[in-house]
mmCIF file with all atom_site columns, C-alpha atoms in Angstrom:
data_model
loop_
_atom_site.group_PDB
_atom_site.id
_atom_site.type_symbol
_atom_site.label_atom_id
_atom_site.label_alt_id
_atom_site.label_comp_id
_atom_site.label_asym_id
_atom_site.label_entity_id
_atom_site.label_seq_id
_atom_site.pdbx_PDB_ins_code
_atom_site.Cartn_x
_atom_site.Cartn_y
_atom_site.Cartn_z
_atom_site.occupancy
_atom_site.B_iso_or_equiv
_atom_site.pdbx_formal_charge
_atom_site.auth_seq_id
_atom_site.auth_comp_id
_atom_site.auth_asym_id
_atom_site.auth_atom_id
_atom_site.pdbx_PDB_model_num
ATOM 1   C CA . MET K 1 1   ? 49.028  13.523  2.688   1.00 40.00 ? 1   MET K CA 1
ATOM 2   C CA . ILE K 1 2   ? 47.401  14.377  -0.652  1.00 42.00 ? 2   ILE K CA 1
ATOM 3   C CA . ARG K 1 3   ? 45.403  11.125  -0.525  1.00 41.00 ? 3   ARG K CA 1
ATOM 4   C CA . GLY K 1 4   ? 44.190  12.099  2.952   1.00 40.00 ? 4   GLY K CA 1
ATOM 5   C CA . LEU K 1 5   ? 42.954  15.462  1.693   1.00 41.00 ? 5   LEU K CA 1
ATOM 6   C CA . PHE K 1 6   ? 41.144  14.293  -1.417  1.00 40.00 ? 6   PHE K CA 1
ATOM 7   C CA . GLY K 1 7   ? 39.933  10.849  -0.375  1.00 46.00 ? 7   GLY K CA 1
ATOM 8   C CA . ARG K 1 8   ? 41.262  7.372   -0.869  1.00 53.00 ? 8   ARG K CA 1
ATOM 9   C CA . SER K 1 9   ? 41.763  6.267   -4.430  1.00 52.00 ? 9   SER K CA 1
ATOM 10  C CA . GLY K 1 10  ? 39.166  3.724   -5.569  1.00 57.00 ? 10  GLY K CA 1
ATOM 11  C CA . ALA K 1 11  ? 36.860  4.167   -2.548  1.00 54.00 ? 11  ALA K CA 1
ATOM 12  C CA . LYS K 1 12  ? 33.532  2.362   -3.043  1.00 55.00 ? 12  LYS K CA 1
ATOM 13  C CA . PRO K 1 13  ? 30.304  4.403   -3.019  1.00 56.00 ? 13  PRO K CA 1
ATOM 14  C CA . ALA K 1 14  ? 27.985  3.908   -0.072  1.00 58.00 ? 14  ALA K CA 1
ATOM 15  C CA . LEU K 1 15  ? 25.434  1.130   -0.542  1.00 59.00 ? 15  LEU K CA 1
ATOM 16  C CA . PRO K 1 16  ? 21.718  2.070   -0.661  1.00 74.00 ? 16  PRO K CA 1
ATOM 17  C CA . GLU K 1 17  ? 19.999  1.940   2.713   1.00 87.00 ? 17  GLU K CA 1
ATOM 18  C CA . GLU K 1 18  ? 18.055  -1.249  3.411   1.00 91.00 ? 18  GLU K CA 1
ATOM 19  C CA . ARG K 1 19  ? 14.709  -0.308  4.901   1.00 93.00 ? 19  ARG K CA 1
ATOM 20  C CA . GLY K 1 20  ? 11.774  -1.819  6.695   1.00 94.00 ? 20  GLY K CA 1
ATOM 21  C CA . PRO K 1 21  ? 11.078  -5.376  7.834   1.00 96.00 ? 21  PRO K CA 1
ATOM 22  C CA . LEU K 1 22  ? 11.951  -6.784  4.393   1.00 96.00 ? 22  LEU K CA 1
ATOM 23  C CA . ALA K 1 23  ? 15.358  -5.062  4.552   1.00 95.00 ? 23  ALA K CA 1
ATOM 24  C CA . CYS K 1 24  ? 15.237  -3.905  0.939   1.00 96.00 ? 24  CYS K CA 1
ATOM 25  C CA . ALA K 1 25  ? 16.622  -0.678  -0.540  1.00 96.00 ? 25  ALA K CA 1
ATOM 26  C CA . ILE K 1 26  ? 15.207  1.539   -3.283  1.00 97.00 ? 26  ILE K CA 1
ATOM 27  C CA . GLY K 1 27  ? 16.345  -0.124  -6.491  1.00 96.00 ? 27  GLY K CA 1
ATOM 28  C CA . GLY K 1 28  ? 16.607  -3.473  -4.748  1.00 96.00 ? 28  GLY K CA 1
ATOM 29  C CA . ALA K 1 29  ? 14.737  -6.612  -5.747  1.00 97.00 ? 29  ALA K CA 1
ATOM 30  C CA . LEU K 1 30  ? 12.391  -9.025  -3.994  1.00 98.00 ? 30  LEU K CA 1
ATOM 31  C CA . GLN K 1 31  ? 11.304  -12.418 -5.293  1.00 98.00 ? 31  GLN K CA 1
ATOM 32  C CA . LEU K 1 32  ? 7.571   -13.098 -4.997  1.00 98.00 ? 32  LEU K CA 1
ATOM 33  C CA . ASP K 1 33  ? 6.212   -16.648 -4.838  1.00 97.00 ? 33  ASP K CA 1
ATOM 34  C CA . THR K 1 34  ? 2.446   -16.585 -5.439  1.00 97.00 ? 34  THR K CA 1
ATOM 35  C CA . LEU K 1 35  ? 1.896   -20.263 -6.244  1.00 96.00 ? 35  LEU K CA 1
ATOM 36  C CA . SER K 1 36  ? 0.243   -20.956 -2.874  1.00 95.00 ? 36  SER K CA 1
ATOM 37  C CA . LEU K 1 37  ? -1.997  -17.909 -3.285  1.00 96.00 ? 37  LEU K CA 1
ATOM 38  C CA . GLN K 1 38  ? -3.016  -18.925 -6.794  1.00 95.00 ? 38  GLN K CA 1
ATOM 39  C CA . ALA K 1 39  ? -3.889  -22.397 -5.515  1.00 95.00 ? 39  ALA K CA 1
ATOM 40  C CA . ALA K 1 40  ? -5.953  -20.893 -2.686  1.00 95.00 ? 40  ALA K CA 1
ATOM 41  C CA . LEU K 1 41  ? -7.880  -18.754 -5.204  1.00 94.00 ? 41  LEU K CA 1
ATOM 42  C CA . ALA K 1 42  ? -8.628  -21.742 -7.428  1.00 89.00 ? 42  ALA K CA 1
ATOM 43  C CA . GLY K 1 43  ? -12.329 -22.267 -8.016  1.00 84.00 ? 43  GLY K CA 1
ATOM 44  C CA . GLY K 1 44  ? -13.202 -18.701 -7.083  1.00 90.00 ? 44  GLY K CA 1
ATOM 45  C CA . GLU K 1 45  ? -13.731 -15.620 -9.214  1.00 93.00 ? 45  GLU K CA 1
ATOM 46  C CA . PRO K 1 46  ? -11.280 -12.906 -8.149  1.00 95.00 ? 46  PRO K CA 1
ATOM 47  C CA . ALA K 1 47  ? -11.926 -9.320  -9.217  1.00 95.00 ? 47  ALA K CA 1
ATOM 48  C CA . MET K 1 48  ? -8.660  -9.317  -11.184 1.00 94.00 ? 48  MET K CA 1
ATOM 49  C CA . GLU K 1 49  ? -6.288  -11.919 -12.557 1.00 92.00 ? 49  GLU K CA 1
ATOM 50  C CA . PRO K 1 50  ? -4.472  -13.569 -9.619  1.00 91.00 ? 50  PRO K CA 1
ATOM 51  C CA . PRO K 1 51  ? -1.134  -11.871 -8.945  1.00 93.00 ? 51  PRO K CA 1
ATOM 52  C CA . GLU K 1 52  ? 1.851   -13.390 -10.679 1.00 91.00 ? 52  GLU K CA 1
ATOM 53  C CA . GLY K 1 53  ? 5.103   -14.179 -8.961  1.00 94.00 ? 53  GLY K CA 1
ATOM 54  C CA . GLY K 1 54  ? 8.536   -13.106 -10.057 1.00 96.00 ? 54  GLY K CA 1
ATOM 55  C CA . VAL K 1 55  ? 10.875  -10.234 -9.363  1.00 97.00 ? 55  VAL K CA 1
ATOM 56  C CA . PHE K 1 56  ? 9.547   -7.099  -7.663  1.00 98.00 ? 56  PHE K CA 1
ATOM 57  C CA . ILE K 1 57  ? 11.867  -4.107  -8.200  1.00 97.00 ? 57  ILE K CA 1
ATOM 58  C CA . VAL K 1 58  ? 11.427  -1.521  -5.450  1.00 98.00 ? 58  VAL K CA 1
ATOM 59  C CA . SER K 1 59  ? 11.080  1.977   -6.940  1.00 97.00 ? 59  SER K CA 1
ATOM 60  C CA . ALA K 1 60  ? 9.946   3.775   -3.768  1.00 97.00 ? 60  ALA K CA 1
ATOM 61  C CA . ILE K 1 61  ? 9.418   3.107   -0.072  1.00 97.00 ? 61  ILE K CA 1
ATOM 62  C CA . GLY K 1 62  ? 6.747   4.655   2.141   1.00 97.00 ? 62  GLY K CA 1
ATOM 63  C CA . THR K 1 63  ? 6.510   4.615   5.923   1.00 97.00 ? 63  THR K CA 1
ATOM 64  C CA . ALA K 1 64  ? 3.860   5.735   8.394   1.00 96.00 ? 64  ALA K CA 1
ATOM 65  C CA . ARG K 1 65  ? 3.519   5.393   12.157  1.00 92.00 ? 65  ARG K CA 1
ATOM 66  C CA . LEU K 1 66  ? 0.137   3.786   12.827  1.00 87.00 ? 66  LEU K CA 1
ATOM 67  C CA . ASP K 1 67  ? 0.157   3.985   16.615  1.00 83.00 ? 67  ASP K CA 1
ATOM 68  C CA . GLY K 1 68  ? 2.617   3.998   19.484  1.00 78.00 ? 68  GLY K CA 1
ATOM 69  C CA . ALA K 1 69  ? 4.021   0.590   18.568  1.00 88.00 ? 69  ALA K CA 1
ATOM 70  C CA . ASN K 1 70  ? 3.319   -0.292  14.934  1.00 93.00 ? 70  ASN K CA 1
ATOM 71  C CA . GLU K 1 71  ? 4.631   1.062   11.659  1.00 95.00 ? 71  GLU K CA 1
ATOM 72  C CA . LEU K 1 72  ? 3.337   0.671   8.122   1.00 96.00 ? 72  LEU K CA 1
ATOM 73  C CA . THR K 1 73  ? 5.952   0.106   5.410   1.00 97.00 ? 73  THR K CA 1
ATOM 74  C CA . ARG K 1 74  ? 5.025   0.099   1.734   1.00 97.00 ? 74  ARG K CA 1
ATOM 75  C CA . TYR K 1 75  ? 7.351   -1.060  -1.025  1.00 98.00 ? 75  TYR K CA 1
ATOM 76  C CA . TYR K 1 76  ? 6.260   0.300   -4.424  1.00 97.00 ? 76  TYR K CA 1
ATOM 77  C CA . ASP K 1 77  ? 7.239   -0.827  -7.913  1.00 97.00 ? 77  ASP K CA 1
ATOM 78  C CA . ASP K 1 78  ? 6.740   0.764   -11.344 1.00 96.00 ? 78  ASP K CA 1
ATOM 79  C CA . GLU K 1 79  ? 3.911   -1.635  -12.232 1.00 94.00 ? 79  GLU K CA 1
ATOM 80  C CA . GLY K 1 80  ? 1.407   -0.175  -9.776  1.00 93.00 ? 80  GLY K CA 1
ATOM 81  C CA . ARG K 1 81  ? 1.947   -2.841  -7.129  1.00 96.00 ? 81  ARG K CA 1
ATOM 82  C CA . ILE K 1 82  ? 2.460   -2.347  -3.399  1.00 97.00 ? 82  ILE K CA 1
ATOM 83  C CA . LEU K 1 83  ? 3.944   -4.769  -0.875  1.00 98.00 ? 83  LEU K CA 1
ATOM 84  C CA . GLN K 1 84  ? 2.492   -3.609  2.422   1.00 97.00 ? 84  GLN K CA 1
ATOM 85  C CA . VAL K 1 85  ? 3.959   -4.627  5.774   1.00 97.00 ? 85  VAL K CA 1
ATOM 86  C CA . ILE K 1 86  ? 2.773   -3.928  9.310   1.00 96.00 ? 86  ILE K CA 1
ATOM 87  C CA . ALA K 1 87  ? 5.281   -4.549  12.084  1.00 96.00 ? 87  ALA K CA 1
ATOM 88  C CA . PRO K 1 88  ? 6.485   -2.988  15.337  1.00 95.00 ? 88  PRO K CA 1
ATOM 89  C CA . PHE K 1 89  ? 8.607   0.099   14.758  1.00 90.00 ? 89  PHE K CA 1
ATOM 90  C CA . GLY K 1 90  ? 12.146  -0.974  13.840  1.00 88.00 ? 90  GLY K CA 1
ATOM 91  C CA . GLY K 1 91  ? 11.160  -4.675  13.752  1.00 90.00 ? 91  GLY K CA 1
ATOM 92  C CA . GLY K 1 92  ? 12.494  -7.237  11.314  1.00 91.00 ? 92  GLY K CA 1
ATOM 93  C CA . ARG K 1 93  ? 10.883  -9.913  9.186   1.00 93.00 ? 93  ARG K CA 1
ATOM 94  C CA . GLU K 1 94  ? 10.109  -12.110 12.187  1.00 94.00 ? 94  GLU K CA 1
ATOM 95  C CA . THR K 1 95  ? 7.964   -9.370  13.773  1.00 94.00 ? 95  THR K CA 1
ATOM 96  C CA . MET K 1 96  ? 5.594   -8.828  10.817  1.00 96.00 ? 96  MET K CA 1
ATOM 97  C CA . SER K 1 97  ? 1.907   -9.042  11.703  1.00 94.00 ? 97  SER K CA 1
ATOM 98  C CA . ASP K 1 98  ? 0.700   -8.471  8.129   1.00 95.00 ? 98  ASP K CA 1
ATOM 99  C CA . LEU K 1 99  ? 2.243   -8.851  4.675   1.00 97.00 ? 99  LEU K CA 1
ATOM 100 C CA . SER K 1 100 ? -0.014  -8.109  1.715   1.00 97.00 ? 100 SER K CA 1
ATOM 101 C CA . LEU K 1 101 ? 0.334   -7.534  -2.020  1.00 98.00 ? 101 LEU K CA 1
ATOM 102 C CA . TYR K 1 102 ? -1.925  -4.877  -3.577  1.00 98.00 ? 102 TYR K CA 1
ATOM 103 C CA . ARG K 1 103 ? -2.454  -3.790  -7.159  1.00 97.00 ? 103 ARG K CA 1
ATOM 104 C CA . GLY K 1 104 ? -4.433  -0.886  -8.597  1.00 95.00 ? 104 GLY K CA 1
ATOM 105 C CA . TRP K 1 105 ? -7.900  -1.816  -9.870  1.00 96.00 ? 105 TRP K CA 1
ATOM 106 C CA . ASP K 1 106 ? -9.848  1.380   -10.562 1.00 95.00 ? 106 ASP K CA 1
ATOM 107 C CA . SER K 1 107 ? -10.074 5.066   -9.669  1.00 95.00 ? 107 SER K CA 1
ATOM 108 C CA . VAL K 1 108 ? -12.764 7.742   -9.408  1.00 94.00 ? 108 VAL K CA 1
ATOM 109 C CA . VAL K 1 109 ? -12.448 11.532  -9.425  1.00 93.00 ? 109 VAL K CA 1
ATOM 110 C CA . PRO K 1 110 ? -15.510 13.042  -7.663  1.00 92.00 ? 110 PRO K CA 1
ATOM 111 C CA . ALA K 1 111 ? -17.005 15.953  -9.598  1.00 91.00 ? 111 ALA K CA 1
ATOM 112 C CA . GLY K 1 112 ? -17.392 18.379  -6.706  1.00 89.00 ? 112 GLY K CA 1
ATOM 113 C CA . THR K 1 113 ? -18.299 18.942  -3.063  1.00 91.00 ? 113 THR K CA 1
ATOM 114 C CA . SER K 1 114 ? -21.618 17.074  -3.180  1.00 93.00 ? 114 SER K CA 1
ATOM 115 C CA . ASP K 1 115 ? -20.035 14.148  -4.976  1.00 94.00 ? 115 ASP K CA 1
ATOM 116 C CA . TRP K 1 116 ? -17.236 13.991  -2.387  1.00 93.00 ? 116 TRP K CA 1
ATOM 117 C CA . ALA K 1 117 ? -19.896 13.981  0.359   1.00 93.00 ? 117 ALA K CA 1
ATOM 118 C CA . ARG K 1 118 ? -21.593 11.016  -1.313  1.00 94.00 ? 118 ARG K CA 1
ATOM 119 C CA . TRP K 1 119 ? -18.317 9.085   -1.091  1.00 95.00 ? 119 TRP K CA 1
ATOM 120 C CA . THR K 1 120 ? -16.743 10.269  2.146   1.00 93.00 ? 120 THR K CA 1
ATOM 121 C CA . GLY K 1 121 ? -19.483 12.093  4.067   1.00 91.00 ? 121 GLY K CA 1
ATOM 122 C CA . ARG K 1 122 ? -20.955 11.075  7.391   1.00 88.00 ? 122 ARG K CA 1
ATOM 123 C CA . ASP K 1 123 ? -23.117 8.406   5.743   1.00 90.00 ? 123 ASP K CA 1
ATOM 124 C CA . GLY K 1 124 ? -21.029 8.068   2.590   1.00 94.00 ? 124 GLY K CA 1
ATOM 125 C CA . LEU K 1 125 ? -20.244 4.995   0.541   1.00 96.00 ? 125 LEU K CA 1
ATOM 126 C CA . ILE K 1 126 ? -16.764 4.607   2.046   1.00 96.00 ? 126 ILE K CA 1
ATOM 127 C CA . GLY K 1 127 ? -17.123 3.458   5.628   1.00 96.00 ? 127 GLY K CA 1
ATOM 128 C CA . ALA K 1 128 ? -20.495 1.769   5.190   1.00 96.00 ? 128 ALA K CA 1
ATOM 129 C CA . PRO K 1 129 ? -20.808 -1.821  6.492   1.00 96.00 ? 129 PRO K CA 1
ATOM 130 C CA . SER K 1 130 ? -20.549 -3.169  2.941   1.00 96.00 ? 130 SER K CA 1
ATOM 131 C CA . TYR K 1 131 ? -19.436 -1.950  -0.448  1.00 97.00 ? 131 TYR K CA 1
ATOM 132 C CA . ASP K 1 132 ? -20.830 -3.019  -3.840  1.00 96.00 ? 132 ASP K CA 1
ATOM 133 C CA . ALA K 1 133 ? -18.087 -2.847  -6.471  1.00 94.00 ? 133 ALA K CA 1
ATOM 134 C CA . ASP K 1 134 ? -19.900 -3.401  -9.770  1.00 89.00 ? 134 ASP K CA 1
ATOM 135 C CA . GLY K 1 135 ? -21.824 -6.349  -8.373  1.00 94.00 ? 135 GLY K CA 1
ATOM 136 C CA . LEU K 1 136 ? -19.030 -7.695  -6.155  1.00 96.00 ? 136 LEU K CA 1
ATOM 137 C CA . GLU K 1 137 ? -20.081 -7.433  -2.513  1.00 97.00 ? 137 GLU K CA 1
ATOM 138 C CA . TYR K 1 138 ? -17.376 -6.690  0.063   1.00 98.00 ? 138 TYR K CA 1
ATOM 139 C CA . ALA K 1 139 ? -17.860 -6.546  3.830   1.00 97.00 ? 139 ALA K CA 1
ATOM 140 C CA . ARG K 1 140 ? -16.100 -3.896  5.865   1.00 97.00 ? 140 ARG K CA 1
ATOM 141 C CA . TYR K 1 141 ? -12.909 -5.309  7.421   1.00 95.00 ? 141 TYR K CA 1
ATOM 142 C CA . TRP K 1 142 ? -12.133 -2.405  9.753   1.00 93.00 ? 142 TRP K CA 1
ATOM 143 C CA . GLY K 1 143 ? -14.509 -1.211  12.459  1.00 87.00 ? 143 GLY K CA 1
ATOM 144 C CA . ASP K 1 144 ? -17.198 -2.899  14.512  1.00 82.00 ? 144 ASP K CA 1
ATOM 145 C CA . GLY K 1 145 ? -20.972 -2.743  14.416  1.00 82.00 ? 145 GLY K CA 1
ATOM 146 C CA . ASP K 1 146 ? -23.533 -2.209  11.690  1.00 87.00 ? 146 ASP K CA 1
ATOM 147 C CA . GLY K 1 147 ? -23.225 1.566   11.449  1.00 92.00 ? 147 GLY K CA 1
ATOM 148 C CA . HIS K 1 148 ? -20.978 3.796   9.414   1.00 94.00 ? 148 HIS K CA 1
ATOM 149 C CA . THR K 1 149 ? -17.275 3.906   10.420  1.00 94.00 ? 149 THR K CA 1
ATOM 150 C CA . ASP K 1 150 ? -14.903 6.831   9.972   1.00 93.00 ? 150 ASP K CA 1
ATOM 151 C CA . LEU K 1 151 ? -12.066 6.418   7.506   1.00 94.00 ? 151 LEU K CA 1
ATOM 152 C CA . VAL K 1 152 ? -8.625  5.543   8.875   1.00 93.00 ? 152 VAL K CA 1
ATOM 153 C CA . GLU K 1 153 ? -6.195  8.453   8.477   1.00 94.00 ? 153 GLU K CA 1
ATOM 154 C CA . PHE K 1 154 ? -2.407  8.707   8.578   1.00 93.00 ? 154 PHE K CA 1
ATOM 155 C CA . THR K 1 155 ? 0.446   10.522  6.851   1.00 95.00 ? 155 THR K CA 1
ATOM 156 C CA . GLU K 1 156 ? 2.854   8.456   4.779   1.00 96.00 ? 156 GLU K CA 1
ATOM 157 C CA . THR K 1 157 ? 6.340   9.650   3.865   1.00 96.00 ? 157 THR K CA 1
ATOM 158 C CA . VAL K 1 158 ? 7.270   8.269   0.439   1.00 96.00 ? 158 VAL K CA 1
ATOM 159 C CA . ASP K 1 159 ? 10.873  8.282   -0.792  1.00 96.00 ? 159 ASP K CA 1
ATOM 160 C CA . ASP K 1 160 ? 11.731  7.428   -4.412  1.00 95.00 ? 160 ASP K CA 1
ATOM 161 C CA . GLY K 1 161 ? 15.445  8.071   -4.035  1.00 92.00 ? 161 GLY K CA 1
ATOM 162 C CA . GLU K 1 162 ? 15.237  11.581  -5.494  1.00 93.00 ? 162 GLU K CA 1
ATOM 163 C CA . ARG K 1 163 ? 12.715  13.303  -3.254  1.00 92.00 ? 163 ARG K CA 1
ATOM 164 C CA . ARG K 1 164 ? 10.516  12.676  -0.259  1.00 93.00 ? 164 ARG K CA 1
ATOM 165 C CA . ARG K 1 165 ? 6.813   13.468  -0.203  1.00 93.00 ? 165 ARG K CA 1
ATOM 166 C CA . ASP K 1 166 ? 4.388   13.570  2.722   1.00 95.00 ? 166 ASP K CA 1
ATOM 167 C CA . ILE K 1 167 ? 1.051   12.137  1.626   1.00 93.00 ? 167 ILE K CA 1
ATOM 168 C CA . HIS K 1 168 ? -2.077  12.265  3.758   1.00 92.00 ? 168 HIS K CA 1
ATOM 169 C CA . GLN K 1 169 ? -4.016  9.013   3.466   1.00 92.00 ? 169 GLN K CA 1
ATOM 170 C CA . ARG K 1 170 ? -7.679  8.357   4.172   1.00 93.00 ? 170 ARG K CA 1
ATOM 171 C CA . CYS K 1 171 ? -8.675  4.756   3.639   1.00 95.00 ? 171 CYS K CA 1
ATOM 172 C CA . MET K 1 172 ? -11.027 1.902   4.424   1.00 97.00 ? 172 MET K CA 1
ATOM 173 C CA . LEU K 1 173 ? -10.514 -1.823  3.974   1.00 97.00 ? 173 LEU K CA 1
ATOM 174 C CA . TYR K 1 174 ? -13.169 -4.285  2.783   1.00 98.00 ? 174 TYR K CA 1
ATOM 175 C CA . ALA K 1 175 ? -12.955 -8.023  2.103   1.00 98.00 ? 175 ALA K CA 1
ATOM 176 C CA . ARG K 1 176 ? -14.808 -10.969 0.591   1.00 97.00 ? 176 ARG K CA 1
ATOM 177 C CA . PRO K 1 177 ? -13.971 -14.700 0.615   1.00 96.00 ? 177 PRO K CA 1
ATOM 178 C CA . ILE K 1 178 ? -12.508 -16.152 -2.583  1.00 95.00 ? 178 ILE K CA 1
ATOM 179 C CA . GLY K 1 179 ? -11.577 -19.823 -2.527  1.00 90.00 ? 179 GLY K CA 1
ATOM 180 C CA . SER K 1 180 ? -9.895  -20.338 0.853   1.00 93.00 ? 180 SER K CA 1
ATOM 181 C CA . VAL K 1 181 ? -8.575  -16.774 1.290   1.00 95.00 ? 181 VAL K CA 1
ATOM 182 C CA . ASP K 1 182 ? -9.892  -13.240 1.616   1.00 97.00 ? 182 ASP K CA 1
ATOM 183 C CA . GLU K 1 183 ? -9.732  -10.827 -1.288  1.00 98.00 ? 183 GLU K CA 1
ATOM 184 C CA . MET K 1 184 ? -9.106  -7.359  0.119   1.00 98.00 ? 184 MET K CA 1
ATOM 185 C CA . LEU K 1 185 ? -10.470 -4.144  -1.370  1.00 98.00 ? 185 LEU K CA 1
ATOM 186 C CA . LEU K 1 186 ? -8.538  -1.112  -0.150  1.00 97.00 ? 186 LEU K CA 1
ATOM 187 C CA . ILE K 1 187 ? -10.261 2.189   -0.911  1.00 97.00 ? 187 ILE K CA 1
ATOM 188 C CA . ASN K 1 188 ? -7.739  4.975   -0.575  1.00 95.00 ? 188 ASN K CA 1
ATOM 189 C CA . ILE K 1 189 ? -7.734  8.758   -0.928  1.00 94.00 ? 189 ILE K CA 1
ATOM 190 C CA . GLU K 1 190 ? -4.308  10.362  -1.217  1.00 90.00 ? 190 GLU K CA 1
ATOM 191 C CA . THR K 1 191 ? -3.582  14.062  -0.826  1.00 88.00 ? 191 THR K CA 1
ATOM 192 C CA . GLU K 1 192 ? -0.003  15.198  -1.197  1.00 86.00 ? 192 GLU K CA 1
ATOM 193 C CA . LEU K 1 193 ? 0.748   17.823  1.425   1.00 83.00 ? 193 LEU K CA 1
ATOM 194 C CA . GLY K 1 194 ? 1.861   21.206  0.093   1.00 71.00 ? 194 GLY K CA 1
ATOM 195 C CA . ALA K 1 195 ? 0.090   24.101  -1.605  1.00 51.00 ? 195 ALA K CA 1
ATOM 196 C CA . ALA K 1 196 ? 0.825   23.060  -5.184  1.00 53.00 ? 196 ALA K CA 1
ATOM 197 C CA . ALA K 1 197 ? -0.280  19.475  -4.578  1.00 50.00 ? 197 ALA K CA 1
ATOM 198 C CA . ARG K 1 198 ? -3.510  20.546  -2.865  1.00 54.00 ? 198 ARG K CA 1
ATOM 199 C CA . ARG K 1 199 ? -4.506  22.591  -5.894  1.00 44.00 ? 199 ARG K CA 1
ATOM 200 C CA . GLU K 1 200 ? -4.294  19.469  -8.051  1.00 46.00 ? 200 GLU K CA 1
ATOM 201 C CA . GLY K 1 201 ? -7.095  17.755  -6.088  1.00 53.00 ? 201 GLY K CA 1
ATOM 202 C CA . SER K 1 202 ? -7.484  14.085  -5.176  1.00 80.00 ? 202 SER K CA 1
ATOM 203 C CA . ALA K 1 203 ? -8.832  10.860  -6.583  1.00 90.00 ? 203 ALA K CA 1
ATOM 204 C CA . ILE K 1 204 ? -10.322 7.793   -4.924  1.00 95.00 ? 204 ILE K CA 1
ATOM 205 C CA . GLU K 1 205 ? -8.176  4.747   -5.656  1.00 96.00 ? 205 GLU K CA 1
ATOM 206 C CA . PHE K 1 206 ? -9.387  1.144   -5.460  1.00 97.00 ? 206 PHE K CA 1
ATOM 207 C CA . MET K 1 207 ? -6.805  -1.582  -4.914  1.00 97.00 ? 207 MET K CA 1
ATOM 208 C CA . ILE K 1 208 ? -7.193  -5.359  -4.780  1.00 98.00 ? 208 ILE K CA 1
ATOM 209 C CA . GLY K 1 209 ? -4.912  -7.258  -2.426  1.00 97.00 ? 209 GLY K CA 1
ATOM 210 C CA . TYR K 1 210 ? -4.171  -10.609 -0.819  1.00 98.00 ? 210 TYR K CA 1
ATOM 211 C CA . GLY K 1 211 ? -2.211  -11.720 2.197   1.00 97.00 ? 211 GLY K CA 1
ATOM 212 C CA . LEU K 1 212 ? 1.139   -13.436 1.716   1.00 97.00 ? 212 LEU K CA 1
ATOM 213 C CA . GLY K 1 213 ? 3.307   -15.501 4.012   1.00 95.00 ? 213 GLY K CA 1
ATOM 214 C CA . ALA K 1 214 ? 6.769   -14.369 5.051   1.00 95.00 ? 214 ALA K CA 1
ATOM 215 C CA . ALA K 1 215 ? 8.290   -17.230 3.048   1.00 95.00 ? 215 ALA K CA 1
ATOM 216 C CA . ASP K 1 216 ? 6.546   -15.968 -0.117  1.00 97.00 ? 216 ASP K CA 1
ATOM 217 C CA . VAL K 1 217 ? 8.765   -12.862 -0.272  1.00 97.00 ? 217 VAL K CA 1
ATOM 218 C CA . GLN K 1 218 ? 12.545  -13.218 -0.356  1.00 96.00 ? 218 GLN K CA 1
ATOM 219 C CA . ARG K 1 219 ? 15.451  -10.864 -1.001  1.00 92.00 ? 219 ARG K CA 1
ATOM 220 C CA . VAL K 1 220 ? 17.208  -11.362 -4.329  1.00 90.00 ? 220 VAL K CA 1
#
């Protein structure tokens, strides 16, 4: 009777929730195999050192509904890397339509309203058909035609195991061929929703990424 009131002796704590198509929990580990990617980049000049393989410890997970069918899942680590997955809502590994590894490259904090307009305005740098990143020319990957394209917007809910944050994202994807693969340049503007966060302002983040195969990422 007493055991029934106060719980069973030696009961095991609940396991962390496995999330997203890669079925990994916060604090869980994924093994990255980038040998094929490094071989594909051989002979080219990537913007950064090619990503190394090894263990990827998930420190936070973000999710966002992209449309009526697809969901974006981002697995973050403490080294500034993101494993990004696009798959149907609730789908598993076999349903993934995109699996990419991104890493932070640079950031810019616009000085004021006019500077923001130069970056994100109607004819701003982000959304133009091409983007020159210090002499590296990237072609716009999203949007058709030769004119300016609006940034893609969505709200991502990011959970680090202690708190959840809703972050409004405005982004545009560019790409250029390196070796036999595309090097992706993701230009992203994050604004954490909430009065205190809005007062802190935003920065423009530049991330370099490459596509991976499903077999390149395994649970540990």
